Amino acid sequence: MNLGQDVEIEIPSRLPLIPLRDVVIYPYMIFPLLIGRESSMKAVEEAMVGEKMVFVVAQRNPSEEEPDRKDLYSHGTVAKILQILKLPNNVIKVLVEGVARARITKIRSQKSMKLVDIKVIEPEVQVTPQVEATARVAINLFRKYVTLSPNLPDEILSNIEQVNRPSVLVDFIAAHIIQGVEQKQPILEAESIEDQFEALTQLLEGENEILELERNIENQVRDRITKTQRNFYLQEQIRVIQKELGEEFEDESGDYAKYRLKLDEHSYPTEVVQKVEEELEKLRMTPGMSPESTVIRNYLDWVFSLPWHKRTRDNLNIQNAEVILDEDHYGLEKAKERILEHLAVLKLVRKLRGQIICLVGPPGVGKTSLGRSIARALKR
């Protein structure tokens, strides 16, 4: 990108038109164009006969093959042709340098190409304190943008120090923002330096916010992956140490295999299978002599001891239940009354969700024996 030097160039009021797909070219920006459309090739030929200047402007719809006035943005850039290179398949590569902003006033058709009448937008020379302050804000935002963006080299920041004019600064920064036409075109269309900086800072603030969010997400994902890898590494280290000490982890033999066989022998409810799988994985990764291993074994023994596959027909004789409760327990009138109410409801509806009775009290008051009495009364 040409950073700077003011050279007086006389710009014709009528220039050959080259519509652009998915790119915005700013003044002072050097950019290679691949040209394959016949009308654009004719425009290049016409320019080379004259002042070697063309007018480049972005298309609103990139898929439009031969755009007319409504398909083009109103503002574009006068560009000087620096180099032409012929490529295979009837394509030419044209290196252009942006010279000045301009606005289309009229489009004319001529010899299979288009010419445009333009009004050049002169850059503002006077620098107010407001413009200078906004320029500093833009520079700080751009520094942050370069730091956050993985696609921009840090050398760009050293180049920005060479820019001493706000009008050049706007175009330099805008040219390096990686965004689409809809986001970058407003900066080109702003005719005053204040409006250009306002559009630029808004775009930079939005981009920085998105890049920060992306970086935070990437860091979170990286932390999770790192934690998983760290845990795996530590588990492998523990496994090796335990092996050296003669304290093997549970493997495909021993208690792990025994519990796995029990799980595979019968069909269990889905939630039971999921929980047992979790506990088996813990058991497999836990040293056999650790206290945690004992807790897991006790839990699994209890789970498999439950009568998952045995069903009995409940005896819902309320009088019989009352007799058994009175035989086994003296007092506890409120508890026995609540139990009988529960059995009565169960007898009426036949199916009751959440058939769980919670017995609360200190040790020795009869909770366990009361549960046995209920089971005896129901013949469970």
Short mmCIF file of C-alpha atoms in Angstrom, two decimals, residues 5 20 32 83 87 147 255 331 371:
data_model
loop_
_atom_site.label_atom_id
_atom_site.label_comp_id
_atom_site.label_asym_id
_atom_site.label_seq_id
_atom_site.Cartn_x
_atom_site.Cartn_y
_atom_site.Cartn_z
CA GLN A 5 3.24 10.71 -0.70
CA LEU A 20 -15.72 -5.80 -8.68
CA PRO A 32 -4.31 -7.43 -8.05
CA GLN A 83 0.89 -3.76 -14.46
CA LEU A 87 -2.91 -15.66 -17.86
CA THR A 147 -3.32 -8.42 18.05
CA ASP A 255 -14.00 -57.49 40.48
CA GLY A 331 -47.48 -46.97 69.39
CA GLY A 371 -40.16 -51.10 56.66
#
